[in-house]
mmCIF file of C-alpha atoms and ligand atoms in Angstrom:
data_model
loop_
_atom_site.group_PDB
_atom_site.id
_atom_site.type_symbol
_atom_site.label_atom_id
_atom_site.label_comp_id
_atom_site.label_asym_id
_atom_site.label_seq_id
_atom_site.Cartn_x
_atom_site.Cartn_y
_atom_site.Cartn_z
ATOM 1 C CA MET A 79 17.791 -12.748 3.045
ATOM 2 C CA ASN A 80 18.553 -9.688 5.140
ATOM 3 C CA ILE A 81 15.569 -7.449 4.412
ATOM 4 C CA LEU A 82 14.744 -3.817 5.149
ATOM 5 C CA VAL A 83 11.004 -3.123 5.225
ATOM 6 C CA THR A 84 10.235 0.599 5.348
ATOM 7 C CA GLY A 85 6.829 1.836 6.499
ATOM 8 C CA ALA A 86 6.690 -1.225 8.757
ATOM 9 C CA ALA A 87 4.433 0.399 11.363
ATOM 10 C CA GLY A 88 1.960 0.950 8.534
ATOM 11 C CA PHE A 89 -0.807 -1.391 7.460
ATOM 12 C CA ILE A 90 0.898 -3.361 4.673
ATOM 13 C CA GLY A 91 4.439 -3.041 6.052
ATOM 14 C CA PHE A 92 3.467 -4.466 9.436
ATOM 15 C CA HIS A 93 1.869 -7.561 7.878
ATOM 16 C CA LEU A 94 4.823 -8.022 5.519
ATOM 17 C CA ALA A 95 7.525 -7.617 8.194
ATOM 18 C CA ASP A 96 5.708 -10.142 10.377
ATOM 19 C CA ARG A 97 5.418 -12.685 7.551
ATOM 20 C CA LEU A 98 9.044 -12.325 6.408
ATOM 21 C CA ALA A 99 10.343 -12.777 9.959
ATOM 22 C CA ARG A 100 8.133 -15.864 10.393
ATOM 23 C CA ASP A 101 9.606 -17.210 7.138
ATOM 24 C CA GLY A 102 13.025 -17.069 8.814
ATOM 25 C CA HIS A 103 14.523 -13.932 7.249
ATOM 26 C CA ARG A 104 16.358 -11.262 9.173
ATOM 27 C CA VAL A 105 14.071 -8.216 9.019
ATOM 28 C CA VAL A 106 14.639 -4.590 9.982
ATOM 29 C CA ALA A 107 11.284 -2.815 10.338
ATOM 30 C CA LEU A 108 11.743 0.921 9.726
ATOM 31 C CA ASP A 109 9.172 3.681 10.249
ATOM 32 C CA ASN A 110 9.169 7.349 11.263
ATOM 33 C CA LEU A 111 5.888 6.878 13.196
ATOM 34 C CA ASN A 112 4.403 10.080 11.804
ATOM 35 C CA ASP A 113 0.989 11.253 12.956
ATOM 36 C CA TYR A 114 -0.875 11.268 9.621
ATOM 37 C CA TYR A 115 -3.175 8.862 11.470
ATOM 38 C CA ALA A 116 -3.228 7.555 15.049
ATOM 39 C CA VAL A 117 0.296 6.816 16.286
ATOM 40 C CA SER A 118 -1.288 4.522 18.897
ATOM 41 C CA LEU A 119 -2.372 2.186 16.069
ATOM 42 C CA LYS A 120 1.131 2.198 14.560
ATOM 43 C CA ARG A 121 2.659 1.431 17.963
ATOM 44 C CA ALA A 122 0.112 -1.316 18.594
ATOM 45 C CA ARG A 123 1.074 -2.924 15.280
ATOM 46 C CA LEU A 124 4.777 -2.793 16.168
ATOM 47 C CA ASP A 125 4.008 -4.310 19.574
ATOM 48 C CA GLN A 126 2.658 -7.373 17.730
ATOM 49 C CA LEU A 127 5.979 -7.946 15.978
ATOM 50 C CA SER A 128 8.359 -10.282 17.751
ATOM 51 C CA GLY A 129 10.898 -11.169 15.022
ATOM 52 C CA PRO A 130 11.878 -7.918 13.277
ATOM 53 C CA VAL A 131 14.338 -5.352 14.637
ATOM 54 C CA ILE A 132 12.484 -2.034 15.006
ATOM 55 C CA GLU A 133 14.200 1.064 13.626
ATOM 56 C CA THR A 134 12.661 4.525 14.076
ATOM 57 C CA THR A 135 14.134 6.451 11.150
ATOM 58 C CA ASP A 136 12.869 8.790 8.457
ATOM 59 C CA ILE A 137 13.724 7.913 4.848
ATOM 60 C CA ALA A 138 14.037 11.646 4.131
ATOM 61 C CA ASP A 139 17.051 11.648 6.518
ATOM 62 C CA LEU A 140 19.896 10.580 4.213
ATOM 63 C CA PRO A 141 22.713 10.386 6.816
ATOM 64 C CA ALA A 142 20.530 8.157 9.037
ATOM 65 C CA LEU A 143 19.787 5.860 6.093
ATOM 66 C CA GLU A 144 23.468 5.686 5.154
ATOM 67 C CA ALA A 145 24.410 4.768 8.726
ATOM 68 C CA LEU A 146 21.753 2.049 8.769
ATOM 69 C CA PHE A 147 22.911 0.555 5.462
ATOM 70 C CA ARG A 148 26.536 0.663 6.597
ATOM 71 C CA ARG A 149 25.622 -1.159 9.805
ATOM 72 C CA GLU A 150 23.358 -3.756 8.210
ATOM 73 C CA ARG A 151 24.265 -5.723 5.130
ATOM 74 C CA PHE A 152 20.821 -5.709 3.504
ATOM 75 C CA THR A 153 20.308 -7.930 0.487
ATOM 76 C CA HIS A 154 16.706 -6.829 -0.233
ATOM 77 C CA VAL A 155 14.665 -3.693 0.442
ATOM 78 C CA VAL A 156 10.879 -3.254 0.345
ATOM 79 C CA ASN A 157 9.862 0.395 0.417
ATOM 80 C CA LEU A 158 6.344 0.862 1.733
ATOM 81 C CA ALA A 159 7.058 4.121 3.575
ATOM 82 C CA ALA A 160 5.154 6.955 1.976
ATOM 83 C CA GLN A 161 2.742 9.702 2.669
ATOM 84 C CA ALA A 162 -0.432 7.894 1.579
ATOM 85 C CA GLY A 163 -3.929 9.261 0.965
ATOM 86 C CA VAL A 164 -5.341 10.657 -2.267
ATOM 87 C CA ARG A 165 -7.712 13.222 -0.742
ATOM 88 C CA HIS A 166 -5.189 14.449 1.853
ATOM 89 C CA SER A 167 -2.693 15.251 -0.925
ATOM 90 C CA VAL A 168 -5.016 17.856 -2.392
ATOM 91 C CA GLU A 169 -4.824 20.007 0.756
ATOM 92 C CA HIS A 170 -1.402 18.971 2.117
ATOM 93 C CA PRO A 171 0.989 18.528 -0.810
ATOM 94 C CA HIS A 172 4.340 19.095 0.880
ATOM 95 C CA GLU A 173 4.631 15.919 2.946
ATOM 96 C CA TYR A 174 4.210 13.981 -0.330
ATOM 97 C CA GLY A 175 7.269 15.688 -1.771
ATOM 98 C CA ARG A 176 9.330 14.989 1.359
ATOM 99 C CA SER A 177 8.556 11.297 1.847
ATOM 100 C CA ASN A 178 7.511 10.082 -1.608
ATOM 101 C CA LEU A 179 10.062 12.002 -3.685
ATOM 102 C CA ILE A 180 13.062 12.976 -1.515
ATOM 103 C CA GLY A 181 12.721 9.938 0.777
ATOM 104 C CA PHE A 182 12.384 7.555 -2.150
ATOM 105 C CA LEU A 183 15.314 9.142 -3.966
ATOM 106 C CA ASN A 184 17.453 8.689 -0.824
ATOM 107 C CA LEU A 185 16.493 5.044 -0.736
ATOM 108 C CA LEU A 186 17.285 4.489 -4.416
ATOM 109 C CA ASP A 187 20.670 6.046 -3.921
ATOM 110 C CA VAL A 188 21.671 3.999 -0.876
ATOM 111 C CA CYS A 189 20.347 0.835 -2.550
ATOM 112 C CA LYS A 190 22.603 1.590 -5.515
ATOM 113 C CA ARG A 191 25.659 2.377 -3.390
ATOM 114 C CA PHE A 192 25.247 -0.665 -1.141
ATOM 115 C CA GLU A 193 24.501 -2.931 -4.130
ATOM 116 C CA ILE A 194 21.113 -4.197 -3.002
ATOM 117 C CA GLU A 195 20.044 -7.281 -4.976
ATOM 118 C CA HIS A 196 16.416 -6.189 -5.383
ATOM 119 C CA LEU A 197 14.393 -3.132 -4.361
ATOM 120 C CA LEU A 198 10.620 -3.558 -4.314
ATOM 121 C CA TYR A 199 8.568 -0.434 -3.835
ATOM 122 C CA ALA A 200 4.936 0.537 -3.440
ATOM 123 C CA SER A 201 3.306 2.335 -6.303
ATOM 124 C CA SER A 202 -0.452 2.658 -6.617
ATOM 125 C CA SER A 203 -3.469 2.024 -8.845
ATOM 126 C CA SER A 204 -3.967 5.791 -8.663
ATOM 127 C CA VAL A 205 -1.287 6.266 -11.354
ATOM 128 C CA TYR A 206 -3.908 5.193 -13.930
ATOM 129 C CA GLY A 207 -5.967 8.328 -13.257
ATOM 130 C CA ARG A 208 -9.434 8.663 -14.765
ATOM 131 C CA GLN A 209 -8.843 6.447 -17.720
ATOM 132 C CA GLU A 210 -11.854 4.893 -19.433
ATOM 133 C CA THR A 211 -10.290 1.631 -20.613
ATOM 134 C CA LEU A 212 -10.790 -1.172 -18.115
ATOM 135 C CA PRO A 213 -9.247 -3.200 -16.598
ATOM 136 C CA PHE A 214 -6.044 -1.216 -16.010
ATOM 137 C CA LYS A 215 -3.017 -2.812 -17.690
ATOM 138 C CA GLU A 216 0.631 -2.093 -16.926
ATOM 139 C CA THR A 217 1.062 -0.986 -20.560
ATOM 140 C CA ASP A 218 -1.704 1.675 -20.330
ATOM 141 C CA PRO A 219 -0.652 5.340 -20.529
ATOM 142 C CA VAL A 220 -0.068 6.835 -17.092
ATOM 143 C CA ASP A 221 0.661 10.469 -17.801
ATOM 144 C CA ARG A 222 -2.498 12.033 -16.320
ATOM 145 C CA PRO A 223 -2.497 11.486 -12.540
ATOM 146 C CA ALA A 224 -5.682 12.756 -10.866
ATOM 147 C CA SER A 225 -3.939 13.817 -7.630
ATOM 148 C CA LEU A 226 -0.560 14.887 -6.319
ATOM 149 C CA TYR A 227 -0.326 11.567 -4.461
ATOM 150 C CA ALA A 228 -0.685 9.724 -7.785
ATOM 151 C CA ALA A 229 1.858 12.063 -9.390
ATOM 152 C CA THR A 230 4.462 11.234 -6.721
ATOM 153 C CA LYS A 231 3.834 7.492 -7.150
ATOM 154 C CA ARG A 232 4.322 7.793 -10.905
ATOM 155 C CA ALA A 233 7.457 9.849 -10.294
ATOM 156 C CA ASP A 234 8.766 7.018 -8.080
ATOM 157 C CA GLU A 235 8.309 4.569 -10.937
ATOM 158 C CA MET A 236 10.260 6.824 -13.273
ATOM 159 C CA MET A 237 13.062 7.438 -10.759
ATOM 160 C CA ALA A 238 13.343 3.681 -10.141
ATOM 161 C CA TYR A 239 13.500 3.081 -13.890
ATOM 162 C CA SER A 240 16.309 5.608 -14.243
ATOM 163 C CA TYR A 241 18.334 3.977 -11.427
ATOM 164 C CA ALA A 242 17.795 0.589 -13.062
ATOM 165 C CA ASP A 243 18.801 1.864 -16.481
ATOM 166 C CA LEU A 244 21.783 4.011 -15.501
ATOM 167 C CA HIS A 245 23.050 2.241 -12.393
ATOM 168 C CA ARG A 246 21.735 -1.314 -12.915
ATOM 169 C CA LEU A 247 19.788 -1.279 -9.620
ATOM 170 C CA PRO A 248 17.173 -4.055 -10.022
ATOM 171 C CA SER A 249 13.770 -2.817 -8.901
ATOM 172 C CA THR A 250 10.104 -3.719 -9.050
ATOM 173 C CA GLY A 251 7.158 -1.359 -8.625
ATOM 174 C CA MET A 252 3.908 -2.730 -7.225
ATOM 175 C CA ARG A 253 0.700 -0.906 -8.090
ATOM 176 C CA PHE A 254 -1.518 -1.822 -5.135
ATOM 177 C CA PHE A 255 -5.305 -1.749 -5.448
ATOM 178 C CA THR A 256 -7.362 -0.788 -2.317
ATOM 179 C CA VAL A 257 -5.893 -3.130 0.276
ATOM 180 C CA TYR A 258 -8.115 -4.030 3.256
ATOM 181 C CA GLY A 259 -8.097 -6.366 6.246
ATOM 182 C CA PRO A 260 -7.198 -6.545 9.956
ATOM 183 C CA TRP A 261 -5.022 -3.661 11.234
ATOM 184 C CA GLY A 262 -6.207 -1.564 8.260
ATOM 185 C CA ARG A 263 -5.802 2.158 7.773
ATOM 186 C CA PRO A 264 -8.276 4.426 9.587
ATOM 187 C CA ASP A 265 -8.286 6.919 6.692
ATOM 188 C CA MET A 266 -9.543 4.312 4.197
ATOM 189 C CA ALA A 267 -13.142 3.363 3.400
ATOM 190 C CA PRO A 268 -13.328 -0.100 5.086
ATOM 191 C CA CYS A 269 -12.258 1.276 8.499
ATOM 192 C CA LEU A 270 -14.202 4.531 8.098
ATOM 193 C CA PHE A 271 -17.366 2.590 7.216
ATOM 194 C CA ALA A 272 -16.909 0.056 10.024
ATOM 195 C CA GLY A 273 -16.251 2.856 12.533
ATOM 196 C CA ALA A 274 -19.359 4.770 11.452
ATOM 197 C CA LEU A 275 -21.497 1.618 11.720
ATOM 198 C CA LEU A 276 -20.156 0.769 15.184
ATOM 199 C CA ASN A 277 -20.652 4.365 16.385
ATOM 200 C CA GLY A 278 -24.142 4.594 14.872
ATOM 201 C CA ASN A 279 -23.017 7.444 12.593
ATOM 202 C CA PRO A 280 -24.014 7.942 8.946
ATOM 203 C CA ILE A 281 -21.704 6.673 6.205
ATOM 204 C CA ASP A 282 -20.587 9.156 3.551
ATOM 205 C CA ILE A 283 -20.892 7.652 0.074
ATOM 206 C CA PHE A 284 -19.050 9.751 -2.475
ATOM 207 C CA ASN A 285 -20.023 10.338 -6.094
ATOM 208 C CA HIS A 286 -23.579 9.385 -5.041
ATOM 209 C CA GLY A 287 -22.587 5.723 -4.967
ATOM 210 C CA ARG A 288 -21.164 5.585 -8.500
ATOM 211 C CA MET A 289 -17.837 4.194 -7.306
ATOM 212 C CA ALA A 290 -16.143 0.799 -7.587
ATOM 213 C CA ARG A 291 -12.881 -0.449 -6.144
ATOM 214 C CA ASP A 292 -10.791 -3.546 -6.749
ATOM 215 C CA PHE A 293 -10.663 -4.450 -3.035
ATOM 216 C CA THR A 294 -7.684 -6.720 -2.342
ATOM 217 C CA TYR A 295 -7.233 -8.669 0.876
ATOM 218 C CA ILE A 296 -4.004 -8.011 2.795
ATOM 219 C CA ASP A 297 -2.827 -11.663 2.877
ATOM 220 C CA ASP A 298 -2.999 -11.872 -0.930
ATOM 221 C CA VAL A 299 -0.915 -8.696 -1.189
ATOM 222 C CA VAL A 300 1.670 -10.017 1.289
ATOM 223 C CA GLU A 301 1.881 -13.352 -0.554
ATOM 224 C CA SER A 302 2.469 -11.505 -3.832
ATOM 225 C CA ILE A 303 5.288 -9.418 -2.310
ATOM 226 C CA VAL A 304 6.912 -12.491 -0.745
ATOM 227 C CA ARG A 305 6.893 -14.254 -4.123
ATOM 228 C CA LEU A 306 8.214 -11.212 -6.003
ATOM 229 C CA LEU A 307 11.055 -10.540 -3.566
ATOM 230 C CA PRO A 308 13.560 -13.139 -4.876
ATOM 231 C CA LEU A 309 12.635 -12.402 -8.510
ATOM 232 C CA ALA A 310 14.915 -9.463 -9.282
ATOM 233 C CA PRO A 311 14.366 -8.341 -12.903
ATOM 234 C CA GLY A 312 17.208 -9.458 -15.168
ATOM 235 C CA GLU A 313 19.360 -7.466 -17.542
ATOM 236 C CA ASP A 314 18.120 -9.199 -20.710
ATOM 237 C CA ALA A 315 15.255 -6.827 -21.534
ATOM 238 C CA GLY A 316 17.136 -3.568 -20.983
ATOM 239 C CA ALA A 317 16.822 -1.822 -17.623
ATOM 240 C CA PRO A 318 16.296 -4.324 -14.762
ATOM 241 C CA HIS A 319 12.966 -2.822 -13.771
ATOM 242 C CA GLU A 320 9.395 -4.154 -13.796
ATOM 243 C CA ILE A 321 5.979 -2.912 -12.755
ATOM 244 C CA TYR A 322 3.054 -5.114 -11.699
ATOM 245 C CA ASN A 323 -0.563 -4.536 -10.781
ATOM 246 C CA VAL A 324 -1.131 -6.127 -7.373
ATOM 247 C CA GLY A 325 -4.893 -6.434 -7.097
ATOM 248 C CA ARG A 326 -7.660 -8.989 -6.952
ATOM 249 C CA GLY A 327 -8.926 -8.267 -10.458
ATOM 250 C CA GLU A 328 -12.630 -7.942 -9.539
ATOM 251 C CA PRO A 329 -14.083 -4.473 -9.039
ATOM 252 C CA VAL A 330 -16.791 -4.193 -6.392
ATOM 253 C CA ALA A 331 -19.426 -1.429 -6.323
ATOM 254 C CA LEU A 332 -18.933 0.614 -3.170
ATOM 255 C CA LEU A 333 -22.586 0.144 -2.190
ATOM 256 C CA ASP A 334 -22.167 -3.651 -2.437
ATOM 257 C CA PHE A 335 -19.124 -3.423 -0.182
ATOM 258 C CA VAL A 336 -21.139 -1.431 2.375
ATOM 259 C CA GLU A 337 -24.031 -3.896 2.191
ATOM 260 C CA LEU A 338 -21.738 -6.853 2.851
ATOM 261 C CA LEU A 339 -20.128 -5.041 5.778
ATOM 262 C CA GLU A 340 -23.571 -4.194 7.205
ATOM 263 C CA ARG A 341 -24.664 -7.825 6.927
ATOM 264 C CA THR A 342 -21.470 -9.195 8.494
ATOM 265 C CA LEU A 343 -21.549 -6.702 11.361
ATOM 266 C CA GLY A 344 -25.335 -7.036 11.740
ATOM 267 C CA ILE A 345 -25.770 -3.239 11.727
ATOM 268 C CA GLN A 346 -27.803 -1.246 9.223
ATOM 269 C CA ALA A 347 -26.152 1.916 7.840
ATOM 270 C CA THR A 348 -27.597 5.361 7.363
ATOM 271 C CA LYS A 349 -26.066 6.600 4.106
ATOM 272 C CA ARG A 350 -25.280 10.182 3.154
ATOM 273 C CA PHE A 351 -24.770 10.549 -0.589
ATOM 274 C CA ARG A 352 -22.080 13.076 -1.424
ATOM 275 C CA ASP A 353 -20.415 14.601 -4.510
ATOM 276 C CA MET A 354 -17.164 13.245 -5.900
ATOM 277 C CA GLN A 355 -14.126 14.328 -3.844
ATOM 278 C CA PRO A 356 -11.336 16.274 -5.578
ATOM 279 C CA GLY A 357 -8.540 13.965 -6.743
ATOM 280 C CA ASP A 358 -10.696 10.831 -6.520
ATOM 281 C CA ILE A 359 -11.420 8.428 -9.356
ATOM 282 C CA GLU A 360 -14.635 6.549 -10.071
ATOM 283 C CA ARG A 361 -13.469 3.010 -10.560
ATOM 284 C CA THR A 362 -10.360 0.842 -10.280
ATOM 285 C CA TRP A 363 -9.868 -2.604 -11.726
ATOM 286 C CA ALA A 364 -6.551 -4.455 -12.034
ATOM 287 C CA ASP A 365 -5.594 -6.607 -14.966
ATOM 288 C CA THR A 366 -3.548 -9.203 -13.069
ATOM 289 C CA HIS A 367 -2.244 -11.385 -15.914
ATOM 290 C CA LYS A 368 1.311 -10.069 -15.769
ATOM 291 C CA LEU A 369 1.681 -10.680 -12.034
ATOM 292 C CA GLN A 370 -0.006 -14.080 -12.112
ATOM 293 C CA SER A 371 2.225 -15.362 -14.884
ATOM 294 C CA MET A 372 5.314 -14.148 -13.006
ATOM 295 C CA ILE A 373 4.570 -15.518 -9.538
ATOM 296 C CA ASP A 374 2.113 -18.319 -10.318
ATOM 297 C CA PHE A 375 -0.358 -17.085 -7.709
ATOM 298 C CA LYS A 376 -3.981 -15.927 -7.821
ATOM 299 C CA PRO A 377 -5.594 -13.981 -4.982
ATOM 300 C CA GLN A 378 -7.250 -16.530 -2.704
ATOM 301 C CA VAL A 379 -9.489 -14.485 -0.424
ATOM 302 C CA SER A 380 -12.999 -13.600 -1.626
ATOM 303 C CA LEU A 381 -14.611 -10.362 -0.482
ATOM 304 C CA GLU A 382 -17.018 -12.326 1.750
ATOM 305 C CA VAL A 383 -14.184 -14.133 3.536
ATOM 306 C CA GLY A 384 -12.029 -11.001 3.703
ATOM 307 C CA ILE A 385 -14.797 -8.993 5.353
ATOM 308 C CA GLU A 386 -15.518 -11.854 7.766
ATOM 309 C CA ARG A 387 -11.844 -11.847 8.812
ATOM 310 C CA PHE A 388 -11.843 -8.061 9.159
ATOM 311 C CA VAL A 389 -14.971 -8.184 11.331
ATOM 312 C CA ALA A 390 -13.475 -11.025 13.417
ATOM 313 C CA TRP A 391 -10.443 -8.795 14.062
ATOM 314 C CA LEU A 392 -12.781 -5.948 15.043
ATOM 315 C CA LYS A 393 -14.239 -8.084 17.816
ATOM 316 C CA ASP A 394 -10.900 -7.851 19.642
ATOM 317 C CA TYR A 395 -9.775 -4.442 18.430
ATOM 318 C CA GLU A 396 -12.958 -2.371 18.118
ATOM 319 C CA GLY A 397 -11.722 -0.015 20.856
ATOM 320 C CA LEU A 398 -8.394 0.550 19.093
ATOM 321 C CA LEU A 399 -10.108 1.259 15.775
ATOM 322 C CA LEU A 400 -12.598 3.709 17.297
ATOM 323 C CA GLU A 401 -9.813 5.461 19.230
ATOM 324 C CA SER A 402 -7.758 5.679 15.990
ATOM 325 C CA LEU A 403 -10.702 7.143 14.101
ATOM 326 C CA ALA A 404 -11.268 9.735 16.813
ATOM 327 C CA ALA A 405 -7.572 10.786 16.941
HETATM 328 P P1 NAD B 52 0.415 3.357 5.871
HETATM 329 O O1 NAD B 52 0.234 4.843 5.884
HETATM 330 O O2 NAD B 52 -0.351 2.543 6.840
HETATM 331 O O3 NAD B 52 1.957 2.993 5.993
HETATM 332 C C1 NAD B 52 2.996 3.843 5.584
HETATM 333 C C2 NAD B 52 3.966 3.953 6.748
HETATM 334 O O4 NAD B 52 5.083 4.705 6.312
HETATM 335 C C3 NAD B 52 3.392 4.682 7.957
HETATM 336 O O5 NAD B 52 3.488 3.872 9.113
HETATM 337 C C4 NAD B 52 4.240 5.942 8.090
HETATM 338 O O6 NAD B 52 4.479 6.294 9.447
HETATM 339 C C5 NAD B 52 5.506 5.536 7.372
HETATM 340 N N1 NAD B 52 6.199 6.690 6.759
HETATM 341 C C6 NAD B 52 5.671 7.702 6.045
HETATM 342 N N2 NAD B 52 6.630 8.570 5.668
HETATM 343 C C7 NAD B 52 7.800 8.070 6.147
HETATM 344 C C8 NAD B 52 9.148 8.514 6.090
HETATM 345 N N3 NAD B 52 9.463 9.660 5.477
HETATM 346 N N4 NAD B 52 10.094 7.759 6.691
HETATM 347 C C9 NAD B 52 9.781 6.607 7.334
HETATM 348 N N5 NAD B 52 8.513 6.150 7.432
HETATM 349 C C10 NAD B 52 7.535 6.870 6.850
HETATM 350 O O7 NAD B 52 0.071 2.912 4.366
HETATM 351 P P2 NAD B 52 -0.157 1.450 3.764
HETATM 352 O O8 NAD B 52 -1.598 1.319 3.443
HETATM 353 O O9 NAD B 52 0.511 0.430 4.590
HETATM 354 O O10 NAD B 52 0.596 1.629 2.390
HETATM 355 C C11 NAD B 52 1.927 1.180 2.181
HETATM 356 C C12 NAD B 52 2.388 1.679 0.827
HETATM 357 O O11 NAD B 52 1.507 1.211 -0.206
HETATM 358 C C13 NAD B 52 2.390 3.200 0.700
HETATM 359 O O12 NAD B 52 3.471 3.549 -0.124
HETATM 360 C C14 NAD B 52 1.090 3.502 -0.011
HETATM 361 O O13 NAD B 52 1.163 4.710 -0.727
HETATM 362 C C15 NAD B 52 0.973 2.305 -0.931
HETATM 363 N N6 NAD B 52 -0.396 1.964 -1.319
HETATM 364 C C16 NAD B 52 -1.280 1.487 -0.395
HETATM 365 C C17 NAD B 52 -2.569 1.152 -0.803
HETATM 366 C C18 NAD B 52 -3.591 0.607 0.162
HETATM 367 O O14 NAD B 52 -4.699 0.276 -0.280
HETATM 368 N N7 NAD B 52 -3.285 0.474 1.456
HETATM 369 C C19 NAD B 52 -2.952 1.302 -2.145
HETATM 370 C C20 NAD B 52 -2.008 1.793 -3.048
HETATM 371 C C21 NAD B 52 -0.731 2.099 -2.648
#
């Protein structure tokens, strides 16, 4: 396959581009290297990649995308480029419109025009909002996003559906659930907590600890994407479009996550209990039956092993993480 991975300097995109290149595919790793979080971390990730061709382009720049697609004959596209971050979207809505709506629309359109065999794209567990029924199933109603970030991810799903229905562009949306692991994102809880512990700072625990997340280890997410990539939805059931939860399927109380991290790092935390943050939701939990039956794969990495691997990575990259958190 000749694969475009967008957002490839990001956490998930970097791991995916690396894996696909190791599997022998031609990979173009695209990113605009924006400064939402430390650019030094994004560059350090790219420096680790030896196989993929690096392309510094913005998906909101349509002529640049068209030129790239004309030059390359991509067969598959994985769109992970987005303005991420639930809390950030409350205060800074416009970047979400530019990257997650305009950028994604550009990508859909070039994928249609250049007859891409399969477009996979990142959606998010956040589309489920504050719904009471657990675990979250793909058939649950998703019309009440709790943040603008979630609203743009839901909009992406609907735009992809319309391109599948009207233009027969096969696409698959992946609703990721709190991904963690080495090279993780400095704006997300695992890195924020680890950084606070290493710096001897207090950890902020929101909603006074009444929070749970379906933490999913990065390698399990990458394996799921790799298995989904050749499985373009067919025409038989209407529009060639599918949506899957990509999560571990086991919610973990935030305080249990912190305790395990403390134990693995051998550092005791000082905790500051805070109110719920605007846009946040209390608990996420993926129903994973649909994905498992499609790709015949169950997440392999337990929370204990995942945190051990994350802490092992920190031994070599503690300085980079702390510098990223300070940026
Ligand atoms: P990330 O922020 O580390 O990676 C996204 C990358 O996209 C960044 O490197 C950024 O520079 C790039 N980017 C942003 N806007 C761009 C644009 N307009 N053009 C080109 N590049 C652009 O995030 P991540 O954790 O790797 O997430 C990947 C995708 O998965 C995102 O779409 C995110 O919303 C989604 N997601 C992630 C999680 C998670 O737990 N990490 C959960 C749910 C959904």
